[in-house]
Coordinates of C-alpha atoms in Angstrom, one line a residue:
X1 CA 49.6 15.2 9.7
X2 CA 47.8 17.4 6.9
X3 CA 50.8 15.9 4.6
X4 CA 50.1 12.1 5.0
X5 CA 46.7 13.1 4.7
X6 CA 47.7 15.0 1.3
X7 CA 50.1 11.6 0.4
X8 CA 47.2 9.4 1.2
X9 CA 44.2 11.1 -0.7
X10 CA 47.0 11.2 -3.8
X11 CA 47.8 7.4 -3.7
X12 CA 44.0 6.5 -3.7
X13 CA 44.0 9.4 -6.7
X14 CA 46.4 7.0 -8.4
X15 CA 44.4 3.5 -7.4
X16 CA 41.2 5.0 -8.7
X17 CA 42.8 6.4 -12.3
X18 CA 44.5 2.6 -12.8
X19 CA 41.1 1.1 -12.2
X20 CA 39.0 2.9 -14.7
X21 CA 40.9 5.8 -16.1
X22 CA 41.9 3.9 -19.4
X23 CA 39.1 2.5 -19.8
X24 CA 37.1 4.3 -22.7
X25 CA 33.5 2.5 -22.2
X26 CA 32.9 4.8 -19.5
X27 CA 32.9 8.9 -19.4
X28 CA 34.1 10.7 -16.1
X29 CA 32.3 13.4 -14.9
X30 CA 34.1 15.1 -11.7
X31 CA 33.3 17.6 -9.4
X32 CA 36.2 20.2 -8.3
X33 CA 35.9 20.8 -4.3
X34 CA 39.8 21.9 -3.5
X35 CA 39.0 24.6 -1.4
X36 CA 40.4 22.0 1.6
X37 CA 43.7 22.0 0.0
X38 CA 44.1 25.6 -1.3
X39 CA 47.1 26.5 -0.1
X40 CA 48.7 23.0 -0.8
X41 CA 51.8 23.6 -3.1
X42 CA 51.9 20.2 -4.7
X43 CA 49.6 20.5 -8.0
X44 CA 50.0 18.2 -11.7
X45 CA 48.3 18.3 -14.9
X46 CA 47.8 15.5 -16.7
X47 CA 48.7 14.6 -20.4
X48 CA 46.1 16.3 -23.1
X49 CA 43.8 13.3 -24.6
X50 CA 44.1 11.1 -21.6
X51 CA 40.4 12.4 -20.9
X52 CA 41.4 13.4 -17.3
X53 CA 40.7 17.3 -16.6
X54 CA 41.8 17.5 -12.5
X55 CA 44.8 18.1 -10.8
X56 CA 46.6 15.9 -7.8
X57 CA 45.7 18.7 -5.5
X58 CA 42.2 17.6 -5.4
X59 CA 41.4 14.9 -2.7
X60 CA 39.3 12.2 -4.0
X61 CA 36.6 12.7 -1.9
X62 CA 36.5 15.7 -4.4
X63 CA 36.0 13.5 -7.2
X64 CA 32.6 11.9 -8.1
X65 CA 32.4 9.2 -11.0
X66 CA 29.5 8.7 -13.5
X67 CA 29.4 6.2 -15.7
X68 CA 27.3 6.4 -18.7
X69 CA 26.6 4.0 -21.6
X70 CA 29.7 4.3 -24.3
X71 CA 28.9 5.3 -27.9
X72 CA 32.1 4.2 -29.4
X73 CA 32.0 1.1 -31.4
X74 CA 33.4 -2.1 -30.0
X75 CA 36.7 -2.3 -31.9
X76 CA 37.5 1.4 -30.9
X77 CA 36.7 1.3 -27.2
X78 CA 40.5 1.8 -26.3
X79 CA 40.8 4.7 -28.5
X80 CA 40.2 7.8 -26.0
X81 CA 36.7 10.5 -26.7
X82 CA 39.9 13.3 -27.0
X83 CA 40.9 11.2 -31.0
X84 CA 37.3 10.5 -31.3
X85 CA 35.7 12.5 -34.2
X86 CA 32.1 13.6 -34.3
X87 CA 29.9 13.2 -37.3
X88 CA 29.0 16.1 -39.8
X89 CA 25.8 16.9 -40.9
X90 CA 25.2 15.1 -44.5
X91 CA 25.0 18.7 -46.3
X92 CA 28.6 19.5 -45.2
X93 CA 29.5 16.3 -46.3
X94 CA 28.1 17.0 -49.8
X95 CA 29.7 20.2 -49.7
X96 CA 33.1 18.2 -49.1
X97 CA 32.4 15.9 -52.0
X98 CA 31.0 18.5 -54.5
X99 CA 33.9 21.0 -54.4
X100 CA 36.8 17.9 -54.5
X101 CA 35.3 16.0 -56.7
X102 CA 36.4 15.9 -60.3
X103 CA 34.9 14.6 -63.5
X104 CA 36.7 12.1 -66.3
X105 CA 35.6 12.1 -69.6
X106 CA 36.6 11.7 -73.3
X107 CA 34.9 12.7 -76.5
X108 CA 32.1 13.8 -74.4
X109 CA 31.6 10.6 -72.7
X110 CA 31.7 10.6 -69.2
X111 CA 34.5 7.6 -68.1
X112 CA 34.0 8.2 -64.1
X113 CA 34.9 10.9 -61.6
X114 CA 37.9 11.3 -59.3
X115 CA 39.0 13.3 -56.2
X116 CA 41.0 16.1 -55.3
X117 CA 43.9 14.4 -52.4
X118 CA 46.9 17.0 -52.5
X119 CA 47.9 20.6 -54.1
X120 CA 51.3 22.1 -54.2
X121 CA 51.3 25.5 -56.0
X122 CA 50.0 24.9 -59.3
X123 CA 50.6 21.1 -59.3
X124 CA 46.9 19.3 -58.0
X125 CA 47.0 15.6 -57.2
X126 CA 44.0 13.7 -58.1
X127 CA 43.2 10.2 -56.8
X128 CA 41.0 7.7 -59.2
X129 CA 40.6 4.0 -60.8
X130 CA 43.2 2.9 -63.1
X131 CA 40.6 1.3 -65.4
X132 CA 39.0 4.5 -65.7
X133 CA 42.0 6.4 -67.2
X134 CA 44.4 3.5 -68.0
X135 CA 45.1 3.3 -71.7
X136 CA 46.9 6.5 -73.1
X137 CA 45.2 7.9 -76.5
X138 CA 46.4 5.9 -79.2
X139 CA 46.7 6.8 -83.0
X140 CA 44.0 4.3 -84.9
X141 CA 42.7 3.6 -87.7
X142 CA 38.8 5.3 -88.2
X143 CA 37.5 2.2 -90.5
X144 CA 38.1 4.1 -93.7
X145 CA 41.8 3.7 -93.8
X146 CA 42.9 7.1 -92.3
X147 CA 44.9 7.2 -89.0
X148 CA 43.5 9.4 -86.5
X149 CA 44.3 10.7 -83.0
X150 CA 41.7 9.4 -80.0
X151 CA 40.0 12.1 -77.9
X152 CA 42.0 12.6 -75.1
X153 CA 41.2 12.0 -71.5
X154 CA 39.4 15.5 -69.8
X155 CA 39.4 16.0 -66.4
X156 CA 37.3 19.0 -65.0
X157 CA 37.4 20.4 -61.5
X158 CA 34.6 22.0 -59.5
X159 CA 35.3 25.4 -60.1
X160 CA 35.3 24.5 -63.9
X161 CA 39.1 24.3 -64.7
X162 CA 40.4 21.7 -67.5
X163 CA 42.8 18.9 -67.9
X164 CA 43.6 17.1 -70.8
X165 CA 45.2 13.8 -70.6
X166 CA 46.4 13.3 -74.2
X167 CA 48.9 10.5 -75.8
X168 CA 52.0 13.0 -75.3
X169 CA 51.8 13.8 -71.9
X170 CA 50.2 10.6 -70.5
X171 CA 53.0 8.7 -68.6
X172 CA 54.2 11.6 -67.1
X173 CA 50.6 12.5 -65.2
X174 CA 49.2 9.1 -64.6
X175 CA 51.1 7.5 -61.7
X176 CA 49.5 3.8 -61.7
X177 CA 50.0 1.6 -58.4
X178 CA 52.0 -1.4 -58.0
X179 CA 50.5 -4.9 -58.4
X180 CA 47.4 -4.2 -60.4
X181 CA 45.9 -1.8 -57.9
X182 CA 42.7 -0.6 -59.3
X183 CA 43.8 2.9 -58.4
X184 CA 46.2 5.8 -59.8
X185 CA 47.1 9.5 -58.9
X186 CA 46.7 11.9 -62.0
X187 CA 49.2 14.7 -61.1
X188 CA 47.9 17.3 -63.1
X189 CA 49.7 21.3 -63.9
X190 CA 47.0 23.9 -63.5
X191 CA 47.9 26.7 -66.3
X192 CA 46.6 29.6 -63.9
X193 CA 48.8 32.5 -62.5
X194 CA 48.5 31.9 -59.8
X195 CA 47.0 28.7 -59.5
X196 CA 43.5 29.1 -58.0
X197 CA 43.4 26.9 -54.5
X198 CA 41.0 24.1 -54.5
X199 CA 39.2 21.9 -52.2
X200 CA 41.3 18.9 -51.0
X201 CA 39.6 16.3 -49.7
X202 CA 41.2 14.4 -46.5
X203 CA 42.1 10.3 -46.3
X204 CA 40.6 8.1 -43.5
X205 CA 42.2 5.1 -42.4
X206 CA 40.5 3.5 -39.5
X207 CA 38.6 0.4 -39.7
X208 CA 35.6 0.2 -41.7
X209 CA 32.9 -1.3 -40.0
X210 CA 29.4 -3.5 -41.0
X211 CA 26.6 -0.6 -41.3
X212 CA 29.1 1.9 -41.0
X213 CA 27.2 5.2 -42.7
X214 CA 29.4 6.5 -46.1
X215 CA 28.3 8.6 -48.9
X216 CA 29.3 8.7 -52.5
X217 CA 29.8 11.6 -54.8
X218 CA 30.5 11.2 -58.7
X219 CA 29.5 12.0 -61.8
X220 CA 26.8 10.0 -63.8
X221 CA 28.1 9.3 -67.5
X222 CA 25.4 11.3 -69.0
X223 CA 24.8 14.5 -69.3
X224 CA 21.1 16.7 -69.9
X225 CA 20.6 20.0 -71.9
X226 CA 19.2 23.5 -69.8
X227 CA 19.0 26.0 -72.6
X228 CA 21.3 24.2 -75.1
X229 CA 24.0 24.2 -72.6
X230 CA 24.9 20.9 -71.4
X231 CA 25.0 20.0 -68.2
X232 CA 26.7 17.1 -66.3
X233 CA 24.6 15.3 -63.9
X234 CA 26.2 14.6 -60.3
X235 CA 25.3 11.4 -57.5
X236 CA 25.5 11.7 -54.1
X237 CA 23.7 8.4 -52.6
X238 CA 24.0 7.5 -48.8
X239 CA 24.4 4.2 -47.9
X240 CA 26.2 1.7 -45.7
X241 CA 29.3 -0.7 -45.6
X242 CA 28.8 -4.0 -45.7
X243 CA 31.7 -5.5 -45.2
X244 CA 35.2 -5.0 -45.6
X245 CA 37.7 -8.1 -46.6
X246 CA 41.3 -8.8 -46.6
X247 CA 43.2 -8.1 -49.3
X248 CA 44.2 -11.8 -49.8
X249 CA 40.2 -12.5 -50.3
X250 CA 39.4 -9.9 -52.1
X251 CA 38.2 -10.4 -55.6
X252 CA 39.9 -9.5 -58.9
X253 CA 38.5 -7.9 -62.0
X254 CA 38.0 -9.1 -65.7
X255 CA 41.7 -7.2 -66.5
X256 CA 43.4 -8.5 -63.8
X257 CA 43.3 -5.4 -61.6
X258 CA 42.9 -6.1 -57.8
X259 CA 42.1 -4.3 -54.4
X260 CA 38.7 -4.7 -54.0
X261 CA 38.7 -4.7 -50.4
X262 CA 35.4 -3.0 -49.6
X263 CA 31.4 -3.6 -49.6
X264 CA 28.8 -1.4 -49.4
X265 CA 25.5 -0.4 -50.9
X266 CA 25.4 3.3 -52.1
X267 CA 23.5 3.6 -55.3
X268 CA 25.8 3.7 -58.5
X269 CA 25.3 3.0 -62.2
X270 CA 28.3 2.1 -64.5
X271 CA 30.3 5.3 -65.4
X272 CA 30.7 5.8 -62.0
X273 CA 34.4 4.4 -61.1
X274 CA 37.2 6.6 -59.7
X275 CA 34.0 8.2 -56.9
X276 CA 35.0 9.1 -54.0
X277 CA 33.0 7.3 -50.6
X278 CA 33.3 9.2 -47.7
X279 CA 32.7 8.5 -44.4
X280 CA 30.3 10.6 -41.9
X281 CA 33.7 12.9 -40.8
X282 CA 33.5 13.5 -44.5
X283 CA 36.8 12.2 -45.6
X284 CA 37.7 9.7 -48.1
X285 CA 37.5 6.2 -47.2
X286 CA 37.5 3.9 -50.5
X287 CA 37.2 4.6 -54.4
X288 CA 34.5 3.2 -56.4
X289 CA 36.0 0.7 -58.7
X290 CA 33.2 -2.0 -59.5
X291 CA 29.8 -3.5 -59.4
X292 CA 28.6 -6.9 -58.8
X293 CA 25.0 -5.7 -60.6
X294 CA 24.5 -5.6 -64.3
X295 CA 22.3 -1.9 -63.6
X296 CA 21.1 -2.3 -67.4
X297 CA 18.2 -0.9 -65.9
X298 CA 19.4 2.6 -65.9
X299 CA 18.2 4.9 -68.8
X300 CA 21.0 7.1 -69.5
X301 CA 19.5 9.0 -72.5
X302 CA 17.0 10.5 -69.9
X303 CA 20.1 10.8 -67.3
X304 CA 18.2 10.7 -64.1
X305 CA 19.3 10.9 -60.8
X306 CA 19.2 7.7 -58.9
X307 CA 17.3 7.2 -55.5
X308 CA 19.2 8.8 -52.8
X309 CA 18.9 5.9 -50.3
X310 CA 20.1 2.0 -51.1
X311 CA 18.2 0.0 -53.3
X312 CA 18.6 -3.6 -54.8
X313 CA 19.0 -2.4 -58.2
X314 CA 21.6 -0.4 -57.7
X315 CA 23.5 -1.2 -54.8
X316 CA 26.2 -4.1 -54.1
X317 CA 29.6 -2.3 -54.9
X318 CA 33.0 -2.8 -54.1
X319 CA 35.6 -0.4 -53.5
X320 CA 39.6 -0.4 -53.3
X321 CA 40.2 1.8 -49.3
X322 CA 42.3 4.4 -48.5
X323 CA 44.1 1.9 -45.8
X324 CA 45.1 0.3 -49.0
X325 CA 46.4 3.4 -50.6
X326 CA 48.4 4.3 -47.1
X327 CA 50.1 1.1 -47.5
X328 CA 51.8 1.8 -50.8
X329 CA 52.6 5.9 -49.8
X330 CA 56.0 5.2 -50.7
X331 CA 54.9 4.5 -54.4
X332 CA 53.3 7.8 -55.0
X333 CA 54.6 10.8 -56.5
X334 CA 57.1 12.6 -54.5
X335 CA 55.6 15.7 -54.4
X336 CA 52.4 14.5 -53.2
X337 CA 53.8 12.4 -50.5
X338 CA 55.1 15.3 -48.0
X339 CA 51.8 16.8 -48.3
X340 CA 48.9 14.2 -48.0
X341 CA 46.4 14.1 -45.4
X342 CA 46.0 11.1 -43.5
X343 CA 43.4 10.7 -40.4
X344 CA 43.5 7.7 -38.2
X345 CA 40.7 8.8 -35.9
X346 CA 37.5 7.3 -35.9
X347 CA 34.0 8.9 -36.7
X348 CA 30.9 8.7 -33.7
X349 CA 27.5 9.6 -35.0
X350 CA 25.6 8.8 -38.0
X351 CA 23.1 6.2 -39.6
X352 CA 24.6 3.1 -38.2
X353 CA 22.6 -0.1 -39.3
X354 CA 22.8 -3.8 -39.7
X355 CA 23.0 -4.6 -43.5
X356 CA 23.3 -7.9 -44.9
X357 CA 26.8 -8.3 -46.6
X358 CA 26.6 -8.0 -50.2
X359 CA 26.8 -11.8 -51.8
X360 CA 29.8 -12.6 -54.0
X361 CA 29.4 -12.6 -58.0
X362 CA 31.7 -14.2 -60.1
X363 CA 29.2 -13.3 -63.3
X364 CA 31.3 -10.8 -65.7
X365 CA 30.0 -7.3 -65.6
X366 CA 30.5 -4.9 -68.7
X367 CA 33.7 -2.7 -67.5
X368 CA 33.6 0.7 -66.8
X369 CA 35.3 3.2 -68.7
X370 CA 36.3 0.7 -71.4
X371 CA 36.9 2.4 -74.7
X372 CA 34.0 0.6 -76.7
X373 CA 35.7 1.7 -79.7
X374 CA 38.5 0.7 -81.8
X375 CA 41.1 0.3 -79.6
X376 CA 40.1 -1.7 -76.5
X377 CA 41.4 -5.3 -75.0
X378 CA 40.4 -8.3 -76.0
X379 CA 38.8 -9.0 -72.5
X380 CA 37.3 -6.3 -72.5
X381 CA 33.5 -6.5 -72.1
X382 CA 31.2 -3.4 -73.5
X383 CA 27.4 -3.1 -72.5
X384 CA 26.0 -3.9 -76.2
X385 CA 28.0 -7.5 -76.2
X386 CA 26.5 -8.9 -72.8

């Protein structure tokens, strides 16, 4: 009798675990009482992440369910709390984006910023906008009839080593995506022995959501002096997405370059392409790549730091994502492929709010990190010819 008892107490076990155990809008609280069955021999652990934490040896009267209101979003609610990820507090998310963020400049202009995605020994992979980086130096003329050798590109990583991106050694570090993707991967050799380790920051690809919290991290294209030393100015404005589009919708820049698949409001000034947004897990979710705001507001000779928080003037961005990126893996160097972090699991936690989406421009903007100079486009558009 004690067995069919057991049997029985199983089967309604199983009955109860169909009728609510997959569903994730509802967290189950239980209450171990096996003392009845102690000496029963039949015992079963479930699966890690199914978010059950008893064993079949415990009746069900054993068992008590609470539910409680579900903090996942809507489109994630079959996604388990055990691949759920909690949010970090916004200082370790700076922290993230400071110490994986690089700079991109030439001739002492700052051209945009880009971030740290892979290292293998002394070889670092850095992820960016094309447009930022995407003509090699180029002999020219200097308007007096000599020929002279551009600046070449400089990248400079938090801990203050430097790259340089010159006309020699240009196709063989920047790997540009396929179909005008407004994004390439700068793999860069570091000269140290050994190479000094530095901060890699992690992709995100789960969906991007309307008021989703993210945060951007770059480097302003001006720079101040402290004691005649000059000193780059960084950005790092919080804001929200307001919407994400599919790729077929999404709109196309002045050069042709696509992928801007992503909305949202963080505070940016021209200069500021190739950033990295994070989201509130602080991993990478889009790169900066364009504005729908002319921003001519900005002073840069007095290079201040822009309001931390959204603002008219200077929100309304778009972005290319990191779901993108994942989508073309295959297309990226070979070296940085076996190694790159990839994380699928969504973030609780945050500032979630309800933004308007960011309306649609089809005005030209001035392009960012267009060489003003001699050499440039025909199409392309500089801030003094607007």
């Amino acid at each position: 009798m004690p067995k069919l008892i057991l049997l029985f107490l199983i089967a309604a076990d199983i009955i109860i675990n169909l009728a609510i155990g997959t569903n994730a809008s509802y967290q189950i609280r239980l209450r171990r009482n096996c003392s009845f069955f102690a000496s029963a021999p039949l015992s079963f652990s479930p699966p890690r992440g199914t978010g059950r934490g008893w064993g079949w040896g415990c009746p069900s009267a054993a068992i008590m369910i609470q539910t409680q209101p579900e903090t996942i979003s809507l489109v994630d609610r079959t996604i388990s709390q055990a691949q759920v990820r909690q949010a970090l507090p916004q200082d370790r998310i700076k922290e993230i984006a400071e110490k994986s963020t690089v700079s991109i400049s030439r001739g002492g202009q700052g051209l945009g910023s880009g971030v740290i995605i892979g290292q293998r020994g002394n070889t670092i992979y850095v992820l960016t906008a094309i447009h930022v980086i995407g003509r090699p130096p180029g002999v020219v003329n200097n308007g007096q009839g000599r020929l002279q050798v551009e600046d070449p590109y400089e990248v400079i990583t938090y801990d203050g080593e430097r790259f340089l991106v010159t006309n020699l050694n240009y196709q063989r570090i920047v790997k540009k995506l396929p179909n005008n993707i407004d994004l390439a991967v700068l793999e860069l050799k570091s000269g140290r022995q050994p190479a000094k380790a530095k901060a890699v920051a992690k992709l995100a690809i789960s969906p991007l959501q309307s008021g989703m919290p993210v945060y951007i991290f770059g480097y302003l294209p001006c720079a101040t002096f402290a004691n005649g030393v000059k000193v780059v100015r960084s950005q790092f404005s919080l804001g929200n997405i307001t919407q994400q589009i599919e790729l077929s919708t999404a709109s196309a820049s002045d050069n042709n370059l696509v992928g801007y698949d992503v909305y949202y409001n963080n505070n940016t000034i021209k200069g500021m392409s190739g950033s990295p947004l994070f989201d509130a897990g602080g991993r990478v979710v889009a790169i900066h790549a364009k504005t729908e705001n002319s921003k001519e507001q900005y002073n840069p000779k007095a290079c201040q730091p822009l309001p931390a928080n959204p603002t008219p003037d200077y929100g309304n961005n778009l972005g290319v994502s990191s779901r993108l990126l994942a989508n073309f893996k295959s297309d990226l160097p070979v070296g940085l492929q076996a190694i790159l972090k990839i994380d699928t699991d969504p973030v609780i936690g945050g500032n979630w709010v309800t933004p308007t989406p960011s309306p649609r421009n089809d005005e030209r903007v001035p392009n960012e990190g267009v060489n003003c100079g001699i050499l440039r486009g025909l199409d392309d558009v500089c801030p003094n010819e607007q």
